[in-house]
């Protein structure tokens, strides 16, 4: 694994960097580019900038998945799909089969299985697991990422959920405060990616970033789910604005 930390003066320059990275990846030799989008609020401005890029040839290579989804219908304001569709996917020419939506309206256990099969059917595999070209992630102030939340009892460890030990592609999770069901990629699949980039902005994330980075090396792995993202044969990037990096 190689790890890169980039601190940007502000969110706008972070958005520009992520956009340039994607354009460079799509301009490469690659025929099909499998990207997992992050949910939450941070990536909205990134997706809005991508919507301004009118290059059908480039976009024709991209297949969009999600790292996680709330178990709500696609027209629900809580839906990660709805946010990305309205900000970006609805504004560029794209075939329907390039958008791989997690069906938040479906039975969670059945959808976790279905979506895992869809990912396996579309992605190349290494180490017996599907390999994304790029996974975008955020970090919650509790150290969660995607919808992998710290154990409710012990705020720092992953819950003892069988799927997180077994090598499933997707898992059903539950938000510890709201109880909302979620579908999430599992840690083994995240750690099988070619590139994983955390997008973290704002001073409210400074403390969790500090805590994740204050334990170097293996110590980090005993803490928050976000600290357990270590793509074994890939690149890990932390894209932070100065506010989120202010305690480093
Ligand atoms: C979700 C995300 C989640 C998010 C973090 C950060 O579905 O909410 O996948 O992991 O990335 O909670 O969210 P913000 O970007 O809104 O701070």
Tab-separated table of C-alpha atoms and ligand atoms in Angstrom:
chain	number	residue	atom	x	y	z
A	1	UNK	CA	0.000	0.000	0.000
A	2	UNK	CA	1.157	3.537	-0.735
A	3	UNK	CA	-0.365	6.391	1.270
A	4	UNK	CA	-0.594	10.032	0.170
A	5	UNK	CA	-1.847	12.965	2.228
A	6	UNK	CA	-2.724	16.165	0.388
A	7	UNK	CA	-3.870	19.312	2.211
A	8	UNK	CA	-5.702	21.854	0.075
A	9	UNK	CA	-6.119	25.537	0.884
A	10	UNK	CA	-9.892	25.240	0.542
A	11	UNK	CA	-12.630	22.885	-0.623
A	12	UNK	CA	-12.666	24.349	-4.123
A	13	UNK	CA	-9.040	23.387	-4.757
A	14	UNK	CA	-9.745	19.913	-3.355
A	15	UNK	CA	-12.680	19.586	-5.790
A	16	UNK	CA	-10.417	20.633	-8.682
A	17	UNK	CA	-7.817	18.023	-7.706
A	18	UNK	CA	-10.347	15.176	-7.530
A	19	UNK	CA	-11.737	16.201	-10.920
A	20	UNK	CA	-8.287	16.299	-12.515
A	21	UNK	CA	-7.510	12.865	-11.034
A	22	UNK	CA	-10.665	11.379	-12.544
A	23	UNK	CA	-10.064	12.974	-15.950
A	24	UNK	CA	-6.495	11.651	-15.989
A	25	UNK	CA	-7.672	8.160	-15.046
A	26	UNK	CA	-10.360	8.174	-17.745
A	27	UNK	CA	-7.904	9.448	-20.380
A	28	UNK	CA	-5.701	6.436	-19.663
A	29	UNK	CA	-5.715	3.185	-21.625
A	30	UNK	CA	-8.570	1.859	-19.571
A	31	UNK	CA	-11.655	0.557	-21.418
A	32	UNK	CA	-14.006	0.469	-18.433
A	33	UNK	CA	-13.505	2.429	-15.209
A	34	UNK	CA	-15.328	1.181	-12.118
A	35	UNK	CA	-15.825	3.931	-9.565
A	36	UNK	CA	-17.660	3.766	-6.218
A	37	UNK	CA	-19.159	7.108	-5.222
A	38	UNK	CA	-19.283	8.344	-1.647
A	39	UNK	CA	-22.463	9.559	-0.002
A	40	UNK	CA	-23.052	12.297	2.549
A	41	UNK	CA	-22.693	16.011	1.839
A	42	UNK	CA	-18.971	16.477	1.148
A	43	UNK	CA	-18.887	15.080	-2.406
A	44	UNK	CA	-21.869	17.132	-3.703
A	45	UNK	CA	-19.685	19.972	-5.030
A	46	UNK	CA	-17.379	17.433	-6.660
A	47	UNK	CA	-20.296	15.831	-8.507
A	48	UNK	CA	-21.592	19.282	-9.505
A	49	UNK	CA	-18.207	20.090	-11.066
A	50	UNK	CA	-18.132	16.758	-12.912
A	51	UNK	CA	-21.509	17.682	-14.419
A	52	UNK	CA	-19.818	20.601	-16.238
A	53	UNK	CA	-17.470	18.281	-18.157
A	54	UNK	CA	-19.086	17.628	-21.535
A	55	UNK	CA	-16.948	14.800	-22.853
A	56	UNK	CA	-19.135	11.872	-23.851
A	57	UNK	CA	-16.131	9.798	-24.908
A	58	UNK	CA	-14.571	10.021	-21.465
A	59	UNK	CA	-17.811	9.423	-19.621
A	60	UNK	CA	-18.629	6.413	-21.818
A	61	UNK	CA	-15.841	4.497	-20.021
A	62	UNK	CA	-17.139	5.137	-16.496
A	63	UNK	CA	-19.352	2.820	-14.459
A	64	UNK	CA	-20.734	4.333	-11.276
A	65	UNK	CA	-21.387	2.323	-8.133
A	66	UNK	CA	-21.915	3.449	-4.529
A	67	UNK	CA	-19.834	2.670	-1.466
A	68	UNK	CA	-22.989	2.671	0.591
A	69	UNK	CA	-26.651	3.631	0.504
A	70	UNK	CA	-29.329	4.418	3.004
A	71	UNK	CA	-32.253	1.967	2.890
A	72	UNK	CA	-34.687	4.543	1.508
A	73	UNK	CA	-36.352	4.964	-1.914
A	74	UNK	CA	-34.301	6.627	-4.682
A	75	UNK	CA	-36.427	9.800	-4.525
A	76	UNK	CA	-35.875	10.214	-0.777
A	77	UNK	CA	-33.763	13.251	0.221
A	78	UNK	CA	-31.626	10.886	2.297
A	79	UNK	CA	-30.692	8.823	-0.768
A	80	UNK	CA	-27.024	8.957	-1.801
A	81	UNK	CA	-28.164	7.982	-5.296
A	82	UNK	CA	-30.580	10.928	-5.463
A	83	UNK	CA	-27.851	13.374	-4.462
A	84	UNK	CA	-25.405	12.102	-7.107
A	85	UNK	CA	-28.128	11.800	-9.772
A	86	UNK	CA	-29.381	15.350	-9.293
A	87	UNK	CA	-25.901	16.897	-8.970
A	88	UNK	CA	-24.241	14.985	-11.799
A	89	UNK	CA	-25.547	11.786	-13.386
A	90	UNK	CA	-28.744	13.328	-14.749
A	91	UNK	CA	-26.747	16.064	-16.469
A	92	UNK	CA	-24.405	14.058	-18.697
A	93	UNK	CA	-24.981	11.624	-21.556
A	94	UNK	CA	-24.762	8.194	-20.065
A	95	UNK	CA	-26.238	4.765	-20.788
A	96	UNK	CA	-28.476	3.377	-18.056
A	97	UNK	CA	-26.213	0.347	-17.666
A	98	UNK	CA	-23.370	2.610	-16.532
A	99	UNK	CA	-25.212	3.523	-13.349
A	100	UNK	CA	-25.327	0.740	-10.762
A	101	UNK	CA	-27.734	1.941	-8.098
A	102	UNK	CA	-28.127	0.254	-4.727
A	103	UNK	CA	-31.882	-0.330	-4.427
A	104	UNK	CA	-32.503	1.331	-1.070
A	105	UNK	CA	-36.205	0.532	-1.372
A	106	UNK	CA	-35.588	-3.227	-1.404
A	107	UNK	CA	-35.303	-5.680	1.487
A	108	UNK	CA	-31.840	-4.859	2.947
A	109	UNK	CA	-30.528	-8.421	3.299
A	110	UNK	CA	-31.692	-9.357	-0.215
A	111	UNK	CA	-30.288	-6.130	-1.701
A	112	UNK	CA	-26.910	-6.612	-0.008
A	113	UNK	CA	-26.696	-10.007	-1.719
A	114	UNK	CA	-28.002	-8.743	-5.072
A	115	UNK	CA	-25.704	-5.729	-5.153
A	116	UNK	CA	-22.738	-7.840	-4.143
A	117	UNK	CA	-23.491	-10.155	-7.080
A	118	UNK	CA	-23.848	-7.149	-9.430
A	119	UNK	CA	-20.440	-5.889	-8.354
A	120	UNK	CA	-18.867	-9.332	-8.744
A	121	UNK	CA	-20.398	-9.660	-12.236
A	122	UNK	CA	-19.081	-6.276	-13.421
A	123	UNK	CA	-15.652	-5.953	-11.865
A	124	UNK	CA	-12.402	-7.805	-12.392
A	125	UNK	CA	-11.285	-9.750	-9.321
A	126	UNK	CA	-8.017	-10.209	-7.488
A	127	UNK	CA	-7.533	-12.202	-4.277
A	128	UNK	CA	-11.006	-13.619	-4.973
A	129	UNK	CA	-12.618	-10.207	-4.489
A	130	UNK	CA	-13.925	-7.578	-6.939
A	131	UNK	CA	-11.458	-4.748	-7.484
A	132	UNK	CA	-12.679	-1.184	-7.940
A	133	UNK	CA	-10.518	1.248	-9.878
A	134	UNK	CA	-11.402	3.997	-7.421
A	135	UNK	CA	-13.452	4.210	-4.234
A	136	UNK	CA	-14.331	7.642	-2.840
A	137	UNK	CA	-15.000	7.721	0.910
A	138	UNK	CA	-15.937	10.225	3.590
A	139	UNK	CA	-15.327	10.055	7.333
A	140	UNK	CA	-17.904	10.677	10.028
A	141	UNK	CA	-16.975	12.491	13.235
A	142	UNK	CA	-17.261	9.083	14.975
A	143	UNK	CA	-14.692	7.572	12.608
A	144	UNK	CA	-17.159	5.663	10.438
A	145	UNK	CA	-16.651	5.374	6.715
A	146	UNK	CA	-19.126	4.241	4.071
A	147	UNK	CA	-21.654	2.717	6.466
A	148	UNK	CA	-19.115	0.841	8.592
A	149	UNK	CA	-19.758	2.264	12.050
A	150	UNK	CA	-17.697	1.836	15.195
A	151	UNK	CA	-19.060	-0.715	17.653
A	152	UNK	CA	-21.767	0.984	19.751
A	153	UNK	CA	-20.288	-0.341	23.013
A	154	UNK	CA	-16.646	0.280	22.246
A	155	UNK	CA	-16.549	3.443	20.193
A	156	UNK	CA	-13.482	2.389	18.301
A	157	UNK	CA	-13.684	-1.147	17.069
A	158	UNK	CA	-15.605	-2.561	14.133
A	159	UNK	CA	-18.722	-4.414	15.302
A	160	UNK	CA	-18.350	-8.185	15.527
A	161	UNK	CA	-20.552	-8.590	12.436
A	162	UNK	CA	-19.956	-11.921	10.665
A	163	UNK	CA	-20.014	-10.306	7.245
A	164	UNK	CA	-17.141	-8.067	8.226
A	165	UNK	CA	-15.118	-11.161	9.033
A	166	UNK	CA	-16.329	-13.253	6.107
A	167	UNK	CA	-15.489	-12.083	2.647
A	168	UNK	CA	-18.852	-10.704	1.601
A	169	UNK	CA	-18.948	-7.827	-0.861
A	170	UNK	CA	-21.780	-5.927	0.837
A	171	UNK	CA	-23.161	-5.856	4.363
A	172	UNK	CA	-26.346	-4.567	5.981
A	173	UNK	CA	-25.433	-1.981	8.635
A	174	UNK	CA	-27.418	0.223	10.961
A	175	UNK	CA	-26.775	3.838	11.883
A	176	UNK	CA	-26.006	3.764	15.647
A	177	UNK	CA	-28.035	6.895	16.438
A	178	UNK	CA	-30.947	6.839	14.004
A	179	UNK	CA	-31.207	3.065	13.575
A	180	UNK	CA	-31.487	3.642	9.821
A	181	UNK	CA	-30.570	0.508	7.843
A	182	UNK	CA	-27.762	0.894	5.332
A	183	UNK	CA	-26.094	-1.233	2.650
A	184	UNK	CA	-22.304	-0.874	2.634
A	185	UNK	CA	-19.257	-2.284	0.913
A	186	UNK	CA	-17.281	-4.408	3.355
A	187	UNK	CA	-13.782	-3.552	4.471
A	188	UNK	CA	-12.155	-6.421	2.512
A	189	UNK	CA	-13.666	-5.088	-0.732
A	190	UNK	CA	-12.652	-1.498	0.068
A	191	UNK	CA	-9.132	-2.739	0.839
A	192	UNK	CA	-9.031	-4.620	-2.481
A	193	UNK	CA	-9.380	-1.428	-4.545
A	194	UNK	CA	-6.725	0.009	-6.827
A	195	UNK	CA	-7.204	3.454	-5.276
A	196	UNK	CA	-9.176	4.725	-2.254
A	197	UNK	CA	-9.512	8.438	-1.563
A	198	UNK	CA	-10.906	9.978	1.610
A	199	UNK	CA	-12.508	13.367	0.970
A	200	UNK	CA	-12.557	15.282	4.263
A	201	UNK	CA	-13.340	18.969	4.691
A	202	UNK	CA	-14.387	21.336	7.440
A	203	UNK	CA	-13.206	22.046	10.970
A	204	UNK	CA	-15.776	19.645	12.461
A	205	UNK	CA	-13.655	16.786	11.055
A	206	UNK	CA	-10.340	18.087	12.454
A	207	UNK	CA	-10.582	16.079	15.698
A	208	UNK	CA	-11.351	12.723	14.090
A	209	UNK	CA	-8.613	13.263	11.495
A	210	UNK	CA	-6.177	14.041	14.318
A	211	UNK	CA	-7.217	10.897	16.230
A	212	UNK	CA	-6.888	8.685	13.163
A	213	UNK	CA	-3.460	10.080	12.344
A	214	UNK	CA	-2.149	10.403	15.873
A	215	UNK	CA	-1.633	6.618	16.030
A	216	UNK	CA	0.922	5.763	13.414
A	217	UNK	CA	1.487	2.317	11.898
A	218	UNK	CA	-0.382	-0.716	13.233
A	219	UNK	CA	-1.781	1.219	16.247
A	220	UNK	CA	-4.143	2.939	13.856
A	221	UNK	CA	-5.721	-0.367	12.914
A	222	UNK	CA	-7.137	-0.859	16.408
A	223	UNK	CA	-9.216	2.294	16.139
A	224	UNK	CA	-11.971	3.623	13.950
A	225	UNK	CA	-13.315	1.849	10.818
A	226	UNK	CA	-11.877	4.678	8.685
A	227	UNK	CA	-8.451	3.863	10.140
A	228	UNK	CA	-8.791	0.263	8.969
A	229	UNK	CA	-8.901	1.274	5.293
A	230	UNK	CA	-5.525	0.090	4.003
A	231	UNK	CA	-5.772	-1.038	0.357
A	232	UNK	CA	-3.181	-3.815	0.461
A	233	UNK	CA	-2.154	-3.550	-3.183
A	234	UNK	CA	-3.468	-0.074	-3.900
A	235	UNK	CA	-3.092	3.620	-3.235
A	236	UNK	CA	-4.643	5.301	-0.174
A	237	UNK	CA	-5.154	9.049	-0.465
A	238	UNK	CA	-6.332	11.512	2.161
A	239	UNK	CA	-7.584	14.690	0.491
A	240	UNK	CA	-8.107	17.243	3.266
A	241	UNK	CA	-8.789	20.941	3.274
A	242	UNK	CA	-6.815	23.090	5.723
A	243	UNK	CA	-9.721	23.163	8.184
A	244	UNK	CA	-9.940	19.364	8.420
A	245	UNK	CA	-6.135	19.115	8.656
A	246	UNK	CA	-5.814	21.883	11.253
A	247	UNK	CA	-4.919	19.512	14.139
A	248	UNK	CA	-2.353	17.427	12.234
B	1	LIG	C1	-23.114	8.318	4.035
B	1	LIG	C2	-21.646	8.247	3.737
B	1	LIG	C3	-20.857	8.489	4.987
B	1	LIG	C4	-20.282	9.878	4.825
B	1	LIG	C5	-19.728	10.388	6.127
B	1	LIG	C6	-19.300	11.849	5.967
B	1	LIG	O1	-23.890	7.588	3.408
B	1	LIG	O2	-23.461	9.180	4.856
B	1	LIG	O3	-21.252	7.208	3.039
B	1	LIG	O4	-19.830	7.549	5.215
B	1	LIG	O5	-19.249	9.837	3.839
B	1	LIG	O6	-20.767	10.309	7.103
B	1	LIG	O7	-20.461	12.572	5.614
B	1	LIG	P1	-20.377	14.152	5.247
B	1	LIG	O8	-19.640	14.238	3.961
B	1	LIG	O9	-21.817	14.573	5.122
B	1	LIG	O10	-19.646	14.810	6.393
